Coordinates of C-alpha atoms in Angstrom, one line a residue:
M25 CA 37.5 33.4 -75.9
S26 CA 39.9 31.4 -74.3
G27 CA 39.6 33.4 -71.4
V28 CA 35.9 33.8 -71.3
D29 CA 35.9 29.9 -71.4
A30 CA 38.2 29.4 -68.7
R31 CA 35.9 31.8 -66.7
S32 CA 32.5 30.0 -67.4
V33 CA 34.3 26.3 -66.6
S34 CA 35.7 27.9 -63.2
L35 CA 32.3 29.1 -62.7
R36 CA 30.8 25.7 -63.5
D37 CA 33.1 24.0 -61.1
R38 CA 32.5 26.4 -58.2
E39 CA 28.7 26.0 -58.6
R40 CA 29.5 22.2 -58.6
A41 CA 31.5 22.1 -55.9
A42 CA 28.9 24.5 -53.7
K43 CA 26.2 21.7 -54.7
R44 CA 28.3 18.8 -53.4
A45 CA 28.8 20.8 -50.2
E46 CA 25.3 21.5 -49.7
R47 CA 24.2 18.0 -50.2
E48 CA 27.0 16.7 -47.7
R49 CA 26.0 19.5 -45.4
Q50 CA 22.2 18.0 -45.6
R51 CA 23.6 14.3 -45.2
R52 CA 25.5 15.7 -42.1
V53 CA 22.2 17.1 -40.8
A54 CA 20.1 14.0 -41.5
V55 CA 22.6 11.5 -39.8
D56 CA 22.8 14.0 -36.4
E57 CA 18.9 14.2 -36.3
A58 CA 18.7 10.4 -36.5
A59 CA 21.5 10.2 -34.0
E60 CA 19.8 12.8 -31.7
R61 CA 16.4 10.8 -31.8
R62 CA 18.2 7.8 -30.8
R63 CA 19.3 9.5 -27.7
A64 CA 16.1 10.9 -26.9
A65 CA 14.7 7.4 -27.4
K66 CA 16.8 6.1 -25.0
S67 CA 16.9 8.6 -22.4
G68 CA 12.9 9.3 -22.7
F69 CA 13.2 12.8 -23.6
A70 CA 12.5 14.8 -27.0
N71 CA 13.8 17.8 -28.8
V72 CA 10.8 19.8 -29.7
N73 CA 12.5 21.0 -33.0
N74 CA 13.4 17.7 -33.9
P75 CA 10.0 15.4 -33.2
R76 CA 9.8 11.9 -33.8
R77 CA 6.6 10.3 -34.0
S78 CA 5.1 7.9 -31.4
T79 CA 2.3 5.8 -31.9
V80 CA 1.8 5.6 -28.3
M81 CA 1.6 9.0 -27.2
T82 CA -0.6 9.8 -30.4
V83 CA -3.2 6.8 -29.0
V84 CA -2.9 8.7 -25.3
C85 CA -3.6 11.8 -26.6
A86 CA -6.7 10.9 -28.4
L87 CA -8.0 9.0 -25.2
F88 CA -7.5 12.3 -23.5
A89 CA -9.4 14.1 -26.2
V90 CA -12.1 11.6 -25.9
Y91 CA -12.2 12.2 -22.1
C92 CA -12.3 15.9 -22.5
L93 CA -14.7 16.2 -25.2
F94 CA -17.1 13.5 -23.9
P95 CA -19.1 15.7 -21.7
F96 CA -19.7 18.5 -24.1
V97 CA -21.0 15.9 -26.5
Y98 CA -23.1 14.6 -24.1
L99 CA -24.4 17.8 -23.7
V100 CA -25.0 18.6 -27.1
I101 CA -26.9 15.3 -27.9
N102 CA -29.2 15.7 -25.0
A103 CA -29.6 19.2 -25.3
T104 CA -31.8 18.2 -28.6
K105 CA -34.1 15.8 -26.5
T106 CA -37.5 16.4 -24.9
Q107 CA -37.9 15.2 -21.5
A108 CA -39.4 11.7 -22.5
D109 CA -36.7 11.3 -24.7
F110 CA -34.1 11.8 -22.3
T111 CA -35.7 9.3 -19.7
S112 CA -36.5 6.9 -22.5
T113 CA -33.5 6.9 -25.0
F114 CA -29.7 6.2 -24.8
G115 CA -27.5 9.0 -23.5
L116 CA -25.6 9.4 -26.4
G117 CA -28.5 9.0 -29.0
F118 CA -30.8 11.2 -30.2
G119 CA -34.1 11.2 -29.4
R120 CA -37.1 11.1 -31.6
T121 CA -38.0 14.8 -31.5
F122 CA -35.0 17.4 -32.2
A123 CA -36.2 19.9 -29.6
L124 CA -32.8 22.2 -29.0
F125 CA -35.0 25.3 -30.0
D126 CA -37.7 24.8 -28.0
N127 CA -35.9 23.6 -25.2
I128 CA -34.0 26.9 -25.4
A129 CA -36.9 29.0 -25.5
T130 CA -38.5 27.2 -22.5
V131 CA -35.3 27.5 -20.4
F132 CA -35.4 31.3 -20.9
G133 CA -39.1 31.4 -20.2
Y134 CA -39.7 28.6 -17.3
Q135 CA -40.1 30.3 -13.8
D136 CA -40.9 33.9 -15.3
G137 CA -37.5 33.9 -16.9
I138 CA -35.4 33.4 -13.8
F139 CA -32.7 31.8 -16.0
A140 CA -31.9 35.3 -17.4
R141 CA -31.7 36.7 -14.2
W142 CA -29.2 33.9 -13.4
L143 CA -27.2 34.5 -16.2
F144 CA -27.3 38.5 -15.6
N145 CA -26.1 37.8 -11.9
T146 CA -23.3 35.6 -13.2
L147 CA -21.8 38.1 -15.9
L148 CA -22.2 41.0 -12.9
Y149 CA -20.2 38.8 -10.9
V150 CA -17.6 38.0 -13.1
V151 CA -17.3 41.5 -15.0
V152 CA -17.3 43.1 -11.5
G153 CA -15.3 40.7 -9.3
A154 CA -13.3 38.6 -12.0
G155 CA -12.3 42.3 -13.5
G156 CA -11.3 43.8 -10.3
A157 CA -9.4 40.8 -9.2
T158 CA -7.5 41.0 -12.7
L159 CA -6.8 44.7 -12.1
L160 CA -5.4 44.4 -8.6
A161 CA -3.5 41.3 -9.6
I162 CA -2.1 43.5 -12.4
M163 CA -1.1 46.7 -10.5
G164 CA -0.2 44.5 -7.4
G165 CA 2.2 42.2 -9.3
Y166 CA 3.8 44.9 -11.5
A167 CA 4.5 46.7 -8.3
L168 CA 6.1 43.7 -6.6
A169 CA 8.2 43.1 -9.5
K170 CA 9.7 46.7 -10.4
F171 CA 9.6 48.5 -6.9
R172 CA 11.6 47.4 -4.1
F173 CA 10.6 48.2 -0.7
P174 CA 10.8 47.0 2.9
G175 CA 8.7 43.9 3.7
R176 CA 9.0 42.8 0.2
K177 CA 10.0 39.4 1.4
A178 CA 7.2 39.1 3.6
V179 CA 4.4 40.0 1.3
F180 CA 6.0 36.9 -1.1
A181 CA 5.7 34.8 1.7
V182 CA 2.4 35.8 2.4
I183 CA 0.9 35.2 -1.2
I184 CA 2.5 31.7 -1.2
G185 CA 0.9 31.0 1.7
A186 CA -2.6 32.1 0.3
I187 CA -2.3 30.2 -2.5
S188 CA -1.5 27.0 -0.7
V189 CA -4.8 27.7 1.3
P190 CA -8.1 25.9 -0.5
G191 CA -10.6 28.5 -1.0
I192 CA -13.0 26.2 0.4
A193 CA -11.3 26.4 4.1
L194 CA -11.8 30.0 3.9
A195 CA -15.6 29.9 3.2
I196 CA -17.3 29.8 6.8
P197 CA -14.9 32.2 8.3
Q198 CA -16.2 34.5 5.0
F199 CA -19.6 33.7 5.9
L200 CA -19.3 34.6 9.3
L201 CA -17.6 37.8 8.6
F202 CA -19.8 39.0 5.8
A203 CA -22.7 38.1 8.5
K204 CA -21.6 40.2 11.0
L205 CA -21.4 43.3 8.2
N206 CA -25.2 42.1 6.9
L207 CA -23.5 41.6 3.7
T208 CA -24.8 37.9 3.5
N209 CA -27.6 37.6 0.6
T210 CA -26.5 40.4 -1.2
P211 CA -24.3 40.6 -4.6
W212 CA -21.3 42.1 -2.2
A213 CA -20.9 38.6 -0.8
M214 CA -20.0 37.3 -4.2
I215 CA -17.9 40.0 -5.6
I216 CA -15.9 41.0 -2.4
P217 CA -14.1 37.7 -2.5
S218 CA -13.9 37.1 -5.9
L219 CA -11.8 40.5 -5.9
I220 CA -8.8 38.5 -4.4
S221 CA -6.7 36.3 -6.5
P222 CA -3.4 35.3 -4.9
F223 CA -2.6 33.1 -8.1
G224 CA -3.4 35.9 -10.2
L225 CA -1.0 38.0 -8.1
Y226 CA 1.7 35.7 -8.2
L227 CA 1.5 35.1 -11.8
M228 CA 1.4 39.0 -12.7
W229 CA 4.5 39.2 -10.3
I230 CA 6.6 36.5 -11.9
F231 CA 5.3 37.8 -15.6
S232 CA 6.1 41.3 -14.9
E233 CA 9.5 40.3 -13.9
Q234 CA 10.3 38.5 -17.4
A235 CA 8.3 40.7 -19.7
V236 CA 8.8 44.6 -18.5
P237 CA 12.7 45.7 -19.0
T238 CA 13.9 47.5 -16.1
E239 CA 16.2 49.5 -18.7
L240 CA 13.1 50.3 -20.5
L241 CA 11.4 51.8 -17.3
E242 CA 14.8 53.5 -16.6
A243 CA 14.7 55.7 -20.0
A244 CA 10.8 56.4 -19.8
R245 CA 11.6 57.9 -16.2
V246 CA 15.0 60.2 -17.9
D247 CA 12.3 61.2 -20.4
G248 CA 10.4 62.8 -17.7
A249 CA 7.3 60.0 -17.7
S250 CA 5.6 59.6 -14.6
E251 CA 5.1 56.5 -12.8
F252 CA 1.3 56.3 -13.8
R253 CA 2.1 57.0 -17.2
T254 CA 5.1 54.4 -17.5
F255 CA 2.6 51.8 -16.3
W256 CA -0.2 52.5 -19.1
T257 CA 1.8 53.4 -21.9
I258 CA 4.7 51.2 -22.0
S259 CA 4.5 48.2 -19.2
L260 CA 0.6 47.5 -19.9
P261 CA 1.3 46.5 -23.6
L262 CA 4.1 44.3 -22.5
L263 CA 2.0 42.6 -20.0
A264 CA -1.1 41.8 -22.4
P265 CA -0.5 38.1 -22.6
G266 CA -0.1 37.8 -18.8
I267 CA -3.3 40.1 -18.1
V268 CA -5.1 37.7 -20.7
T269 CA -4.2 34.5 -18.7
T270 CA -4.7 35.9 -15.5
A271 CA -8.1 37.3 -16.7
L272 CA -9.1 33.8 -18.1
F273 CA -8.3 32.0 -14.8
T274 CA -10.3 34.6 -12.6
I275 CA -13.0 34.5 -15.0
V276 CA -13.4 30.8 -15.0
A277 CA -12.9 30.6 -11.2
T278 CA -15.7 33.0 -10.8
W279 CA -18.2 31.7 -13.2
N280 CA -17.8 28.0 -12.0
N281 CA -18.1 29.3 -8.3
Y282 CA -20.4 27.0 -6.6
F283 CA -20.1 26.5 -2.9
L284 CA -19.3 30.2 -1.9
P285 CA -22.8 31.6 -3.3
L286 CA -24.6 28.1 -2.0
I287 CA -23.3 29.6 1.6
M288 CA -23.9 32.9 1.1
L289 CA -27.1 33.6 -0.9
K290 CA -30.7 32.7 -0.2
D291 CA -32.6 34.6 -2.4
A292 CA -32.8 32.9 -5.7
D293 CA -33.0 36.3 -7.3
W294 CA -29.1 36.6 -6.5
Y295 CA -28.4 33.1 -7.7
P296 CA -25.5 32.4 -10.2
L297 CA -26.2 30.0 -12.8
T298 CA -24.3 26.9 -10.6
I299 CA -26.7 27.4 -8.1
G300 CA -29.9 28.3 -10.1
L301 CA -29.1 25.0 -12.4
N302 CA -28.4 22.7 -9.3
Q303 CA -31.9 23.7 -7.9
W304 CA -33.5 23.0 -11.0
K305 CA -32.1 19.5 -10.8
D306 CA -32.9 19.0 -7.4
Q307 CA -36.5 20.1 -8.2
A308 CA -37.8 16.6 -9.1
S309 CA -36.6 15.1 -5.6
T310 CA -39.0 17.6 -3.9
A311 CA -42.5 16.9 -2.7
G312 CA -44.8 17.7 -6.3
G313 CA -41.6 18.7 -8.0
Q314 CA -41.5 18.3 -11.7
A315 CA -38.3 16.7 -13.5
I316 CA -36.5 19.0 -16.1
Q317 CA -33.5 17.6 -17.0
N318 CA -33.9 18.6 -20.4
L319 CA -33.9 22.2 -19.2
V320 CA -31.1 21.4 -16.9
I321 CA -28.9 19.9 -19.7
T322 CA -29.8 22.5 -22.0
G323 CA -29.2 25.6 -19.3
S324 CA -26.0 23.7 -18.7
L325 CA -24.7 24.0 -22.3
I326 CA -25.8 27.5 -22.7
T327 CA -24.0 28.4 -19.5
I328 CA -20.5 26.7 -21.1
I329 CA -20.8 28.5 -24.5
P330 CA -19.3 31.9 -23.2
L331 CA -16.5 30.2 -21.6
V332 CA -15.8 28.2 -24.9
I333 CA -15.9 31.5 -27.0
A334 CA -13.5 33.2 -24.5
F335 CA -11.0 30.4 -24.6
L336 CA -11.1 30.2 -28.3
C337 CA -10.7 34.0 -29.1
L338 CA -7.9 34.6 -26.2
Q339 CA -6.2 31.3 -27.0
K340 CA -3.1 32.4 -28.2
Y341 CA -2.8 35.2 -25.5
W342 CA -3.2 32.4 -23.2
Q343 CA -0.6 30.0 -24.5
S344 CA 2.0 32.7 -25.1
G345 CA 1.3 33.5 -21.3
L346 CA 1.7 30.3 -19.6
A347 CA 4.9 30.0 -21.6
A348 CA 6.6 33.4 -20.2
G349 CA 9.5 33.0 -18.3
A350 CA 10.0 29.5 -19.1
V351 CA 13.1 29.9 -21.7
K352 CA 16.2 31.5 -20.0
E353 CA 17.5 34.5 -22.4

């Protein structure tokens, strides 16, 4: 019994010693974290793994959130008003009549339902133009990242130069070129320029460098896989975050494109939503024109809903894509 008692006493002593060591470790961690916060406060930097609360940053973020959400709130509120309420009530106050569903029905029925045609045109330009731009950016960026060939540095310089040139500066040369080809006032005048995304190509180039290990490609080649099969079955799943990020950028750029269709298209049947809604907005300034601001606001709300849904559904992929390459392993 004395031997058992001695072993139980020794076990309790070890447990107490372990608890004391754990308490001491936690105390040292707390002291180190407090010291790190003090150093971060002095240097102006903070550790994301050891955050500290900042009232100033909270207020700044709240103001920025209000600034970003204000236009959306304005659209939602004013889309519920009739034209009379829109002109006679406060902008951030609801009208006397809740007319949201009536406005939606009127938007799709106004001018023989041309809004639905504009929505179809926008979807066409996005699916073909932005989808093609994403596909070309994926293949081009992957090839530039994983293959070595003469002139690769020259291609890099061209891409960087293309990114630095604003798109509006190329609009007039594009119009003259398409006019020579008799492609103005056709869907191709919107689709073909949308197929080129220098930023998307550069983004996929950088992402492919980080996301696809060269050793994995070499193992696939040793096993006899062709380059095409290696790309579609091995590389493409690894590039999913970058693909979604590139797709979001190209979709938003094509969906919100205004200046290019403004100079390329004359036929209202080929207008995207941006030009069509602007035409409705300017209708009141024409001779005998009718003010339909309530329809313009409701149409604008309908226009942004697909983009909001896309961002909410793909947000996790978009965030991981933006963070790619930010950490050195």
